[in-house]
Amino acid sequence: TDRDGDELRYSLVTPMSIYGNDIRFPVQSGGRPVIYSEFVEWAPGYSTDNAIPGSPPLRIDPKFGELSVKASQVGLFAFTVLVEEYRNGERIGAARRDYQLFVFDCPPITPPDPTITINDQPATEVTACQGGIIVLKATVNSNWGYQWKRNGDNLEGATSPTLNVTEGGTYQLVTYLEDRCSKTRRSRKVKIDFTTSNFKLKANGRPRICATGGGNFTLESPANANYTYEWYLDGQRLSAAQALLTPTQAGRYWATVRDASKGCSSRSDTVQVQRVTPANISLSSSEGLQLCVGITTTLGIANGGSLKTYQWTRNGQVLPNENKASLAVSEAGDYKVAATDTNGCNLTAATINIKVVNKVMVTLDSVRNFCGTNFAAVPLIGTPTGGVYAGNGVANGQFDPKVAGVGTHEVVYSIKGALACQNGEAKRTVIITPPPVLDLGTDREIFKGSSVILNGDLGAGYRYQWSPPTALSQPLAGKTSASPESTTTYTLLAAGPDGCQALDTITVRVITTIYIPDVFTPNGDGQNDVWELRGLENYPNVEVTVWNRWGNVVFYGKGSNQKLFDGKNNDLALPNGVYAYYIKTNAEGSYVFRGAVMIMR
C-alpha cells in the first residue's frame, strides 16, 4: 500500500544472490558501507516468467499484486516481487521482496457426502412457527471439518456438526478432512420457513371490482399443503377456504392462515376493495367523419386515460393486430372499439361512421408576365366556378398590372366547400419587371475615316433595330460598329420578352483632320514664312488662338478664310520660341485642337 495514494505497479523479477552491508565490503568516505548486489542465475527452464512451473505458471497481477499458480512440479522455489511507485506517470521509488514457496505432492481424499437431519429424519424443506428453533444435525466425525452456509454465504463460527436455526433461508453444509488434503463435500440444501403472526396479502392489481363486468383482481395468501385458510369480508367469514380469493363485492378483506403441522396461526393485513363504475368512452376523428380519397384520419378514444387494452372492429369484423389506443383509418365503414381499463372493467364505445368523398380539384389558368405596368387588366379564369380571386393587383376577377406595380405577385383562386375535403386553391405567380433602361452613353466624336463601337446590348431575349442603318456593321444587333462619313444621329429600338421595349439615341460627330505644322520660319525668304493650316475650309466658324509663354494672345483668327499667322503681333516680329495654340472647329466647340508651334528664323 502507499499512503500518498500513488500508483503501484507489480512485476516478477530475478532474485538477488547477495544483498547486505557486511563490514568486509568496501567503505565509502564518512564510514558508510557500500551496498553490493548480484542477481542469481536461473536453472535451465526457469525464469521470471516460469519461476514456478505449472498450468498456469506463477503470475502476478500488475495492478493489484495478486499471485496465482497451479504448480506442476514439487520442490522449493524462489521468486522476487518488485513494487514500483509512480506519481503522475513518473517512477519515484521501488521496493523488492524475496519469497520461497514449497510445493509438495498431496493426493486428495474424497470424504463421504454429509447428510442433514431434523429430528433424526432427512429433510429438504421445513416450516416452523416464528420464534421457534429448528436444529440441523450432521454425521459426527472427529476427522471432519464443518462449515455451514445460509443462502450460499458462510455462517461465521458455524463449524460444528449441529446448527440451531432461527432465521428462514436455504441452508447447506460443507465438510472436509482436517488433518490431510481432501476434497470438500456438500450436503443437499434445506429450505426453512418461519411463519409469522402477521403477513401481507399479495394483490395482483388495484383493489377494484367492476360494475360493468370484467376485472380479475385477486388476493393471495402464502401457499402450503399444511395450511388452512379463512377469509373475511367486513368481519363476516366467507365460504372460501383456499389461498387465492377473487373478490366480488366491495368492502374490507383479510385472511387467517393456520399451520396444521405446527399449530401456528397468522392473520393478514386488511385490504379495502372498492366497486368502480368506469366512465363512458366515445370515439373521435382527427379529420371529422368525412374523408377525401387518400386522406387518413386517426380515430381516438375520448376519456380513455385509464384504459389498458383495446380491440378495433370495422363493419362488425375484428381488425387483426389493431389493439392500440388509436386507429388510422382511410376507408369508409362503421368503426367500434372494445376496451378494458386498469381495473379490468369492460367498456365499449358507440359506433362511429366514416364516409369517403372525392376531393375537389382547383385550377387557375396561367397569367402572363409583364414588362412594365402600361398594360390593360387581364381576366382571370379558375375552375370550378364560384371561387374567390385574391392577390395584389386583383379586383373583380381581373389582374391589373398598373395596380400591382413592379414586382413578383401571387394570384390565388380559392374554393370553400361545406366539407374539409372540398376546399382547395390554385396559385399563379405573375412577374412584372421594370422596363429596361437603354443607355447608349454620351455622343461620340471620331475622325473622318475611323469608326466607333456603339453598345446598347440588354442581354439575351432582346431584338434590336438601328436607324438609320447607314455605315453600321450590324444594324440588327445590340452592339455594332459605326463609321459614318459625316455627323449622324443613330436611334436604337430594343424589343424584349413580356412586351419590353426601350429606345435611345446617340450622335456620332465626324471630324475632318486639320494639318497643323509644329514649326515655321518667318524670315522673309519666301519659304515657310507663315503658319499654314490646311483643312480650315471644312470649318467655316473655326477659331484659331495663339499665346506666348506668359499667356498673352499674340494671334487670333476666325473663319475658314482667315489671315494666316506670320509670326508677328501688331506688325512686330515675335521672338523665336514655342507658342501654344487652341483651334476650336466651330462655335459649339465640337472639337478642339491643342498643341504648340515653334517660331524659328
Coordinates of C-alpha atoms in Angstrom, one line a residue:
T1 CA 0.0 0.0 0.0
D2 CA 1.0 3.6 -0.5
R3 CA -0.2 6.3 2.0
D4 CA 0.2 9.1 -0.6
G5 CA -2.2 7.4 -3.0
D6 CA 0.5 7.0 -5.7
E7 CA 0.1 4.3 -8.4
L8 CA 1.7 0.9 -7.6
R9 CA 2.9 -1.5 -10.4
Y10 CA 3.8 -5.1 -9.6
S11 CA 6.1 -7.4 -11.5
L12 CA 8.2 -10.6 -11.0
V13 CA 11.9 -10.1 -11.2
T14 CA 15.1 -12.1 -10.7
P15 CA 16.1 -12.6 -7.1
M16 CA 19.5 -11.2 -5.8
S17 CA 22.2 -13.6 -4.5
I18 CA 24.0 -11.1 -2.3
Y19 CA 22.5 -8.1 -0.6
G20 CA 23.8 -6.6 2.6
N21 CA 26.2 -4.2 4.3
D22 CA 28.8 -6.6 5.7
I23 CA 31.9 -4.8 7.1
R24 CA 34.1 -6.9 4.7
F25 CA 32.8 -4.8 1.7
P26 CA 34.5 -1.5 0.8
V27 CA 33.5 1.5 2.9
Q28 CA 32.7 4.9 1.4
S29 CA 34.0 8.2 2.9
G30 CA 32.2 9.0 6.1
G31 CA 32.1 5.4 7.2
R32 CA 29.1 4.3 5.1
P33 CA 29.2 0.7 3.8
V34 CA 28.8 0.0 0.1
I35 CA 25.5 -1.9 -0.8
Y36 CA 26.6 -4.7 -3.1
S37 CA 24.1 -6.8 -5.1
E38 CA 24.3 -9.6 -7.6
F39 CA 21.5 -11.5 -9.4
V40 CA 21.1 -15.2 -9.2
E41 CA 21.4 -17.3 -12.4
W42 CA 18.2 -19.3 -13.2
A43 CA 18.5 -23.0 -13.6
P44 CA 17.7 -24.3 -17.2
G45 CA 13.9 -24.0 -17.9
Y46 CA 13.4 -21.4 -15.1
S47 CA 12.9 -17.6 -15.4
T48 CA 10.9 -14.7 -14.1
D49 CA 8.1 -16.0 -16.5
N50 CA 8.5 -19.6 -15.2
A51 CA 9.7 -19.2 -11.6
I52 CA 7.2 -22.0 -10.5
P53 CA 6.3 -24.2 -13.5
G54 CA 2.6 -25.0 -13.8
S55 CA -0.6 -24.5 -15.8
P56 CA -0.6 -21.7 -15.4
P57 CA 2.9 -21.0 -14.0
L58 CA 3.5 -18.3 -11.4
R59 CA 1.9 -15.0 -12.4
I60 CA 1.3 -11.6 -10.7
D61 CA -1.4 -9.1 -11.4
P62 CA 0.4 -5.9 -12.4
K63 CA -2.2 -3.6 -10.9
F64 CA -3.3 -5.4 -7.7
G65 CA -0.3 -7.7 -7.0
E66 CA -2.3 -10.9 -6.7
L67 CA -0.1 -14.0 -7.1
S68 CA -1.5 -17.2 -8.7
V69 CA -0.1 -20.5 -9.7
K70 CA -1.2 -24.1 -10.3
A71 CA 2.1 -25.9 -9.7
S72 CA 3.0 -28.9 -11.8
Q73 CA 6.4 -29.7 -10.0
V74 CA 7.3 -30.4 -6.4
G75 CA 10.2 -28.5 -4.8
L76 CA 11.3 -25.3 -3.0
F77 CA 11.0 -22.3 -5.4
A78 CA 12.4 -18.8 -5.0
F79 CA 11.0 -15.7 -6.7
T80 CA 11.0 -11.9 -6.1
V81 CA 8.2 -9.3 -6.4
L82 CA 9.1 -5.8 -7.4
V83 CA 6.7 -3.0 -6.5
E84 CA 7.3 0.3 -8.3
E85 CA 5.8 3.7 -7.2
Y86 CA 4.6 6.1 -9.9
R87 CA 3.4 9.7 -9.5
N88 CA 1.8 11.4 -12.4
G89 CA 3.2 8.7 -14.7
E90 CA 6.8 9.2 -13.4
R91 CA 8.7 6.5 -11.4
I92 CA 9.7 7.9 -8.0
G93 CA 10.6 4.7 -6.0
A94 CA 10.6 0.9 -5.8
A95 CA 10.8 -1.9 -3.2
R96 CA 11.7 -5.7 -3.6
R97 CA 10.7 -8.7 -1.5
D98 CA 12.1 -12.2 -1.9
Y99 CA 9.9 -15.3 -1.3
Q100 CA 10.2 -19.0 -1.1
L101 CA 7.3 -21.4 -1.8
F102 CA 7.4 -25.1 -1.0
V103 CA 5.3 -27.3 -3.4
F104 CA 4.7 -30.9 -2.2
D105 CA 2.5 -33.7 -3.6
C106 CA -0.8 -34.2 -1.7
P107 CA -3.3 -36.5 -3.5
P108 CA -6.7 -35.5 -2.2
I109 CA -9.0 -37.9 -0.3
T110 CA -12.8 -37.8 -1.0
P111 CA -14.8 -38.0 2.2
P112 CA -18.4 -39.2 2.1
D113 CA -21.2 -36.7 1.5
P114 CA -22.7 -35.2 4.7
T115 CA -26.4 -35.8 5.5
I116 CA -28.5 -33.2 7.3
T117 CA -31.3 -34.4 9.5
I118 CA -34.1 -32.8 11.5
N119 CA -35.4 -34.9 14.4
D120 CA -33.3 -37.7 13.0
Q121 CA -35.0 -37.6 9.7
P122 CA -33.5 -36.3 6.4
A123 CA -35.2 -33.1 5.3
T124 CA -35.2 -30.7 2.3
E125 CA -38.0 -28.2 3.3
V126 CA -39.2 -27.3 6.8
T127 CA -41.7 -24.8 8.1
A128 CA -41.8 -23.7 11.7
C129 CA -43.6 -21.1 13.8
Q130 CA -42.0 -17.7 14.3
G131 CA -39.9 -17.7 17.5
G132 CA -39.1 -21.4 17.3
I133 CA -35.8 -23.2 16.8
I134 CA -35.0 -25.8 14.2
V135 CA -31.9 -28.0 14.9
L136 CA -30.0 -29.2 11.9
K137 CA -27.7 -32.1 12.6
A138 CA -24.9 -33.8 10.5
T139 CA -22.9 -37.0 10.9
V140 CA -20.3 -36.6 13.7
N141 CA -16.7 -37.4 12.7
S142 CA -13.7 -36.2 14.7
N143 CA -11.6 -36.1 11.4
W144 CA -14.0 -33.8 9.6
G145 CA -14.1 -30.1 9.4
Y146 CA -17.5 -28.4 9.1
Q147 CA -18.8 -25.1 7.6
W148 CA -22.5 -24.2 7.5
K149 CA -23.8 -21.9 4.7
R150 CA -27.0 -19.8 4.5
N151 CA -28.2 -18.6 1.1
G152 CA -24.7 -19.5 -0.3
D153 CA -22.7 -17.5 2.3
N154 CA -20.6 -19.0 5.1
L155 CA -22.0 -18.5 8.6
E156 CA -19.3 -17.2 10.8
G157 CA -18.4 -19.6 13.6
A158 CA -20.8 -22.3 12.3
T159 CA -18.2 -25.0 12.2
S160 CA -19.7 -27.8 14.3
P161 CA -21.9 -30.8 13.3
T162 CA -25.0 -29.1 14.8
L163 CA -26.7 -25.8 13.8
N164 CA -29.6 -24.1 15.6
V165 CA -31.7 -22.2 13.1
T166 CA -33.9 -19.2 14.0
E167 CA -34.0 -17.4 10.7
G168 CA -35.5 -18.6 7.4
G169 CA -33.4 -19.3 4.4
T170 CA -31.7 -22.1 2.3
Y171 CA -29.0 -24.0 4.4
Q172 CA -26.2 -26.3 3.3
L173 CA -23.2 -28.0 5.0
V174 CA -19.7 -28.3 3.6
T175 CA -17.3 -30.9 5.1
Y176 CA -13.6 -31.7 4.6
L177 CA -10.8 -33.7 6.3
E178 CA -8.9 -31.5 8.8
D179 CA -5.6 -33.4 9.0
R180 CA -4.9 -34.1 5.4
C181 CA -5.6 -32.9 1.9
S182 CA -9.1 -33.8 0.8
K183 CA -11.9 -32.7 -1.5
T184 CA -14.8 -30.7 0.0
R185 CA -18.2 -32.2 0.0
R186 CA -21.6 -30.6 0.1
S187 CA -24.9 -31.7 1.6
R188 CA -28.3 -31.3 0.0
K189 CA -29.9 -27.9 0.5
V190 CA -32.6 -27.5 3.2
K191 CA -35.2 -24.7 2.9
I192 CA -36.5 -23.4 6.2
D193 CA -39.5 -21.0 6.5
F194 CA -40.8 -19.4 9.7
T195 CA -44.5 -18.4 9.7
T196 CA -45.2 -15.0 11.1
S197 CA -48.1 -13.9 13.3
N198 CA -48.9 -11.2 10.6
F199 CA -48.5 -11.3 6.9
K200 CA -49.3 -9.2 3.9
L201 CA -51.8 -10.3 1.3
K202 CA -50.5 -10.3 -2.3
A203 CA -52.7 -8.3 -4.7
N204 CA -52.3 -8.7 -8.5
G205 CA -53.7 -5.2 -9.3
R206 CA -55.6 -2.3 -7.9
P207 CA -58.2 -3.3 -5.3
R208 CA -61.1 -2.6 -7.6
I209 CA -64.1 -4.6 -8.9
C210 CA -66.2 -3.5 -11.9
A211 CA -69.9 -2.6 -12.0
T212 CA -69.9 -3.3 -15.8
G213 CA -68.3 -6.8 -15.6
G214 CA -64.8 -7.9 -16.3
G215 CA -61.9 -7.4 -13.9
N216 CA -59.6 -10.0 -12.5
F217 CA -58.4 -8.6 -9.2
T218 CA -57.3 -11.3 -6.7
L219 CA -55.9 -11.6 -3.2
E220 CA -53.4 -14.3 -2.3
S221 CA -52.2 -15.8 0.9
P222 CA -48.9 -17.9 1.3
A223 CA -49.5 -21.4 -0.1
N224 CA -48.6 -24.5 1.8
A225 CA -50.1 -28.0 1.8
N226 CA -50.2 -27.9 5.7
Y227 CA -52.1 -24.5 5.7
T228 CA -55.8 -24.0 6.1
Y229 CA -57.5 -20.6 5.2
E230 CA -60.3 -18.5 6.5
W231 CA -61.4 -15.4 4.5
Y232 CA -63.4 -12.4 6.0
L233 CA -65.4 -9.5 4.4
D234 CA -66.3 -6.7 6.8
G235 CA -65.9 -9.1 9.7
Q236 CA -68.1 -11.8 8.2
R237 CA -66.5 -15.1 7.4
L238 CA -66.7 -16.2 3.7
S239 CA -67.1 -19.7 2.4
A240 CA -63.8 -19.5 0.6
A241 CA -61.1 -21.8 2.0
Q242 CA -58.2 -21.6 -0.4
A243 CA -55.1 -19.5 -0.7
L244 CA -56.5 -17.4 -3.7
L245 CA -59.6 -15.3 -3.5
T246 CA -61.4 -13.3 -6.2
P247 CA -63.5 -10.5 -4.5
T248 CA -66.9 -9.9 -5.9
Q249 CA -68.2 -7.3 -3.5
A250 CA -66.8 -4.0 -2.2
G251 CA -65.5 -4.0 1.4
R252 CA -62.6 -4.8 3.8
Y253 CA -61.0 -8.2 3.2
W254 CA -58.5 -10.2 5.4
A255 CA -57.4 -13.8 5.9
T256 CA -56.4 -16.1 8.7
V257 CA -53.9 -18.9 8.0
R258 CA -53.3 -21.9 10.3
D259 CA -50.4 -24.4 10.0
A260 CA -51.9 -27.8 11.0
S261 CA -48.4 -29.4 11.5
K262 CA -47.0 -26.7 13.7
G263 CA -50.2 -25.3 15.3
C264 CA -49.2 -21.7 14.2
S265 CA -51.9 -19.2 13.3
S266 CA -51.3 -15.9 11.4
R267 CA -53.6 -13.0 10.3
S268 CA -53.1 -10.9 7.2
D269 CA -53.3 -7.2 6.7
T270 CA -56.7 -5.6 5.6
V271 CA -57.3 -4.7 2.0
Q272 CA -60.1 -2.2 1.2
V273 CA -61.8 -3.2 -2.1
Q274 CA -63.9 -0.7 -4.0
R275 CA -66.6 -1.1 -6.6
V276 CA -66.0 1.2 -9.6
T277 CA -68.2 2.3 -12.4
P278 CA -66.0 3.1 -15.4
A279 CA -66.7 6.3 -17.4
N280 CA -68.4 6.1 -20.7
I281 CA -66.0 6.2 -23.6
S282 CA -66.7 7.6 -27.1
L283 CA -64.8 7.8 -30.3
S284 CA -63.5 10.9 -32.1
S285 CA -61.9 11.5 -35.5
S286 CA -59.0 13.9 -36.1
E287 CA -60.3 14.7 -39.6
G288 CA -64.0 14.6 -39.0
L289 CA -66.5 12.0 -40.1
Q290 CA -65.9 12.6 -43.9
L291 CA -62.6 12.0 -45.6
C292 CA -61.2 12.8 -49.0
V293 CA -59.9 9.9 -51.0
G294 CA -56.3 9.2 -50.0
I295 CA -56.6 11.0 -46.7
T296 CA -56.1 9.2 -43.4
T297 CA -57.9 10.1 -40.1
T298 CA -57.0 9.0 -36.6
L299 CA -59.8 7.5 -34.5
G300 CA -59.2 8.1 -30.8
I301 CA -61.0 7.4 -27.6
A302 CA -62.3 10.3 -25.5
N303 CA -61.9 9.9 -21.7
G304 CA -59.7 6.9 -22.3
G305 CA -56.8 7.8 -20.0
S306 CA -57.2 4.8 -17.7
L307 CA -57.7 2.2 -20.4
K308 CA -55.3 -0.7 -20.7
T309 CA -56.3 -3.0 -23.7
Y310 CA -58.1 -2.3 -27.0
Q311 CA -59.7 -4.2 -29.9
W312 CA -61.0 -2.4 -33.0
T313 CA -63.6 -3.6 -35.4
R314 CA -64.9 -2.4 -38.8
N315 CA -68.4 -3.3 -40.0
G316 CA -68.5 -5.9 -37.2
Q317 CA -65.3 -7.6 -38.2
V318 CA -62.3 -7.7 -35.9
L319 CA -59.3 -5.9 -37.3
P320 CA -56.2 -8.1 -36.6
N321 CA -53.3 -6.5 -34.7
E322 CA -55.3 -3.3 -34.2
N323 CA -55.0 -3.2 -30.4
K324 CA -53.7 0.3 -29.6
A325 CA -55.4 3.4 -28.3
S326 CA -55.8 4.9 -31.7
L327 CA -56.6 3.6 -35.2
A328 CA -55.5 5.1 -38.6
V329 CA -58.5 5.0 -41.0
S330 CA -58.6 5.7 -44.7
E331 CA -61.6 3.6 -45.7
A332 CA -65.3 4.1 -45.2
G333 CA -67.2 2.0 -42.7
D334 CA -68.6 1.6 -39.2
Y335 CA -65.9 1.5 -36.6
K336 CA -66.1 0.4 -33.0
V337 CA -63.6 -0.3 -30.2
A338 CA -63.9 -2.6 -27.1
A339 CA -61.6 -1.8 -24.2
T340 CA -60.6 -2.7 -20.7
D341 CA -59.4 -0.3 -18.1
T342 CA -56.7 -0.6 -15.5
N343 CA -59.3 -2.2 -13.1
G344 CA -60.1 -4.9 -15.7
C345 CA -63.5 -3.4 -16.5
N346 CA -65.0 -3.9 -19.9
L347 CA -66.1 -0.9 -22.0
T348 CA -67.4 -0.4 -25.5
A349 CA -67.7 2.8 -27.4
A350 CA -70.6 3.7 -29.7
T351 CA -70.1 3.1 -33.4
I352 CA -68.6 5.9 -35.5
N353 CA -69.4 6.0 -39.2
I354 CA -66.7 7.3 -41.6
K355 CA -67.5 8.4 -45.1
V356 CA -65.1 8.9 -48.0
V357 CA -65.8 11.7 -50.6
N358 CA -63.8 12.9 -53.6
K359 CA -61.6 15.9 -53.2
V360 CA -62.2 19.0 -55.3
M361 CA -59.6 19.8 -57.9
V362 CA -59.0 23.6 -58.2
T363 CA -57.2 25.1 -61.3
L364 CA -56.2 28.6 -62.3
D365 CA -55.2 29.4 -65.9
S366 CA -51.8 30.9 -66.5
V367 CA -51.3 34.6 -66.2
R368 CA -48.6 36.1 -68.4
N369 CA -45.7 38.2 -67.1
F370 CA -45.4 41.9 -67.9
C371 CA -42.6 44.2 -68.7
G372 CA -43.7 47.5 -67.0
T373 CA -47.2 48.3 -65.9
N374 CA -48.5 50.1 -69.0
F375 CA -50.9 47.2 -69.9
A376 CA -54.7 46.7 -69.7
A377 CA -56.1 44.4 -66.9
V378 CA -56.4 40.7 -67.9
P379 CA -59.3 38.4 -66.9
L380 CA -58.6 35.5 -64.5
I381 CA -60.1 32.1 -65.2
G382 CA -60.4 29.5 -62.4
T383 CA -62.3 26.2 -62.1
P384 CA -64.7 25.1 -60.7
T385 CA -66.6 28.3 -60.9
G386 CA -67.8 30.1 -57.8
G387 CA -64.4 30.6 -56.1
V388 CA -62.7 33.8 -54.9
Y389 CA -59.7 35.5 -56.5
A390 CA -57.1 37.2 -54.3
G391 CA -53.7 38.8 -54.6
N392 CA -52.0 42.1 -55.2
G393 CA -53.5 43.8 -58.2
V394 CA -56.6 41.5 -58.3
A395 CA -60.1 43.0 -58.4
N396 CA -63.4 42.0 -60.0
G397 CA -61.9 38.8 -61.3
Q398 CA -59.1 40.6 -63.2
F399 CA -55.4 41.2 -62.7
D400 CA -54.4 44.8 -63.3
P401 CA -50.6 45.4 -63.7
K402 CA -51.0 49.1 -63.1
V403 CA -52.4 48.4 -59.7
A404 CA -50.0 45.6 -58.8
G405 CA -46.9 47.6 -59.8
V406 CA -43.4 46.2 -60.5
G407 CA -42.5 43.1 -58.5
T408 CA -43.5 39.4 -58.1
H409 CA -47.1 38.8 -57.3
E410 CA -49.1 35.7 -56.3
V411 CA -52.6 35.3 -57.6
V412 CA -54.7 32.8 -55.6
Y413 CA -58.0 31.2 -56.6
S414 CA -59.8 29.6 -53.6
I415 CA -62.8 27.2 -53.3
K416 CA -64.6 26.8 -50.0
G417 CA -67.0 23.9 -49.5
A418 CA -69.1 22.5 -46.7
L419 CA -66.6 19.6 -46.2
A420 CA -62.9 19.9 -45.4
C421 CA -62.0 17.8 -48.4
Q422 CA -64.0 20.1 -50.7
N423 CA -61.7 23.1 -50.0
G424 CA -58.8 23.9 -52.3
E425 CA -56.9 26.6 -54.0
A426 CA -54.6 27.2 -57.0
K427 CA -51.9 29.7 -57.3
R428 CA -50.1 31.5 -60.1
T429 CA -47.1 33.8 -59.9
V430 CA -47.1 37.0 -62.0
I431 CA -43.8 38.8 -62.5
I432 CA -43.8 42.5 -63.5
T433 CA -40.3 43.6 -64.4
P434 CA -39.4 47.2 -64.7
P435 CA -38.9 48.4 -68.3
P436 CA -35.4 48.1 -69.4
V437 CA -33.2 51.3 -69.4
L438 CA -31.3 51.6 -72.7
D439 CA -28.3 53.9 -72.4
L440 CA -26.1 54.4 -75.4
G441 CA -24.0 56.9 -73.5
T442 CA -22.9 60.4 -74.4
D443 CA -22.4 61.5 -78.0
R444 CA -19.2 60.3 -79.7
E445 CA -16.6 62.0 -81.9
I446 CA -14.5 60.3 -84.5
F447 CA -12.1 61.5 -87.2
K448 CA -13.3 61.0 -90.7
G449 CA -12.4 57.6 -92.0
S450 CA -12.3 56.0 -88.5
S451 CA -15.0 54.0 -86.6
V452 CA -16.6 53.7 -83.1
I453 CA -18.4 50.9 -81.2
L454 CA -22.0 51.6 -80.3
N455 CA -23.2 49.3 -77.5
G456 CA -26.9 49.0 -76.4
D457 CA -26.9 45.3 -75.6
L458 CA -29.5 44.4 -72.9
G459 CA -28.8 40.7 -72.8
A460 CA -30.4 37.5 -74.1
G461 CA -34.0 37.6 -75.4
Y462 CA -34.0 41.1 -77.0
R463 CA -34.3 42.1 -80.7
Y464 CA -32.6 45.3 -82.0
Q465 CA -33.1 47.7 -84.8
W466 CA -30.7 50.7 -85.5
S467 CA -32.0 53.6 -87.5
P468 CA -30.6 54.7 -89.8
P469 CA -28.6 51.6 -90.7
T470 CA -26.1 53.8 -92.6
A471 CA -22.4 52.9 -92.0
L472 CA -23.3 50.3 -89.4
S473 CA -21.6 46.9 -89.3
Q474 CA -24.6 45.1 -87.7
P475 CA -27.8 47.2 -87.8
L476 CA -29.8 44.3 -86.2
A477 CA -27.5 43.7 -83.2
G478 CA -27.3 45.4 -79.8
K479 CA -23.6 46.1 -80.4
T480 CA -22.4 47.5 -83.7
S481 CA -19.5 49.4 -85.3
A482 CA -20.3 52.9 -86.8
S483 CA -18.1 54.6 -89.4
P484 CA -20.2 57.5 -90.9
E485 CA -18.7 59.9 -93.4
S486 CA -20.5 62.8 -91.7
T487 CA -22.0 63.5 -88.4
T488 CA -25.0 61.1 -87.9
T489 CA -27.6 60.6 -85.1
Y490 CA -28.5 57.0 -84.6
T491 CA -31.6 55.6 -82.8
L492 CA -31.7 52.0 -81.3
L493 CA -35.0 50.2 -80.6
A494 CA -34.8 47.2 -78.3
A495 CA -37.7 44.8 -78.0
G496 CA -37.7 42.0 -75.3
P497 CA -39.9 39.4 -73.6
D498 CA -43.2 40.3 -71.9
G499 CA -43.6 43.3 -74.1
C500 CA -40.4 45.1 -73.0
Q501 CA -39.3 48.0 -75.2
A502 CA -36.5 50.6 -74.9
L503 CA -35.3 53.5 -77.1
D504 CA -32.2 55.7 -77.0
T505 CA -30.3 57.9 -79.5
I506 CA -26.6 58.9 -79.9
T507 CA -24.9 61.3 -82.2
V508 CA -21.6 60.4 -83.8
R509 CA -19.8 63.6 -84.8
V510 CA -17.3 63.2 -87.7
I511 CA -14.2 65.4 -87.5
T512 CA -12.2 66.3 -90.6
T513 CA -8.5 66.5 -89.7
I514 CA -6.6 69.8 -89.9
Y515 CA -3.0 69.7 -90.9
I516 CA -1.1 71.7 -88.2
P517 CA 2.7 72.3 -88.7
D518 CA 4.7 72.3 -85.5
V519 CA 7.3 74.9 -86.8
F520 CA 7.6 77.7 -89.4
T521 CA 10.4 80.1 -90.3
P522 CA 9.1 83.7 -90.9
N523 CA 12.4 85.1 -92.2
G524 CA 11.2 86.6 -95.5
D525 CA 12.9 84.1 -97.8
G526 CA 9.5 83.2 -99.3
Q527 CA 9.6 79.6 -97.9
N528 CA 7.5 78.6 -94.9
D529 CA 7.1 82.2 -93.9
V530 CA 3.6 81.6 -92.5
W531 CA 1.9 79.0 -90.2
E532 CA -0.2 77.3 -92.9
L533 CA -3.2 75.4 -91.5
R534 CA -4.7 73.0 -94.2
G535 CA -8.3 71.8 -93.8
L536 CA -9.8 75.0 -92.3
E537 CA -12.1 75.2 -95.3
N538 CA -14.2 72.4 -93.7
Y539 CA -14.9 74.6 -90.7
P540 CA -16.5 77.9 -91.7
N541 CA -16.7 79.0 -88.0
V542 CA -13.2 77.9 -86.9
E543 CA -11.4 80.0 -84.4
V544 CA -7.5 80.0 -84.0
T545 CA -5.8 81.4 -81.0
V546 CA -2.0 81.5 -80.2
W547 CA -0.4 82.5 -76.8
N548 CA 3.1 83.3 -75.8
R549 CA 4.7 81.7 -72.7
W550 CA 3.2 84.4 -70.4
G551 CA -0.4 83.6 -71.6
N552 CA -0.8 86.7 -73.8
V553 CA -2.7 86.3 -77.1
V554 CA -0.3 87.0 -79.9
F555 CA -2.7 85.9 -82.7
Y556 CA -6.4 85.3 -83.2
G557 CA -8.2 84.4 -86.4
K558 CA -11.8 83.3 -87.3
G559 CA -13.4 81.6 -90.3
S560 CA -12.1 79.3 -93.0
N561 CA -10.6 82.2 -95.0
Q562 CA -8.8 83.9 -92.1
K563 CA -5.4 85.6 -92.4
L564 CA -2.6 83.1 -91.7
F565 CA -0.3 83.7 -88.7
D566 CA 3.1 85.2 -89.9
G567 CA 5.0 85.3 -86.6
K568 CA 4.1 88.9 -86.0
N569 CA 1.9 90.7 -83.4
N570 CA 0.8 94.2 -84.3
D571 CA 3.3 94.1 -87.2
L572 CA 6.1 93.4 -84.8
A573 CA 8.2 90.2 -85.2
L574 CA 7.8 87.8 -82.3
P575 CA 10.9 86.3 -80.9
N576 CA 11.9 82.8 -81.7
G577 CA 10.4 80.2 -79.3
V578 CA 7.5 77.9 -78.6
Y579 CA 3.9 79.2 -78.6
A580 CA 0.7 77.4 -77.5
Y581 CA -2.3 77.2 -79.8
Y582 CA -6.0 76.5 -79.4
I583 CA -8.1 75.7 -82.5
K584 CA -11.9 75.4 -81.9
T585 CA -13.5 73.9 -85.0
N586 CA -16.9 75.6 -84.6
A587 CA -18.8 77.9 -82.2
E588 CA -20.4 74.9 -80.3
G589 CA -16.9 73.6 -79.5
S590 CA -17.4 70.3 -81.3
Y591 CA -13.7 69.5 -81.3
V592 CA -10.6 71.4 -80.2
F593 CA -7.0 71.0 -81.4
R594 CA -4.4 71.9 -78.8
G595 CA -0.7 72.0 -79.1
A596 CA 2.5 74.0 -79.6
V597 CA 4.2 75.6 -82.6
M598 CA 7.8 76.9 -82.8
I599 CA 8.9 80.1 -84.5
M600 CA 12.4 79.7 -85.9
R601 CA 14.1 82.3 -88.0

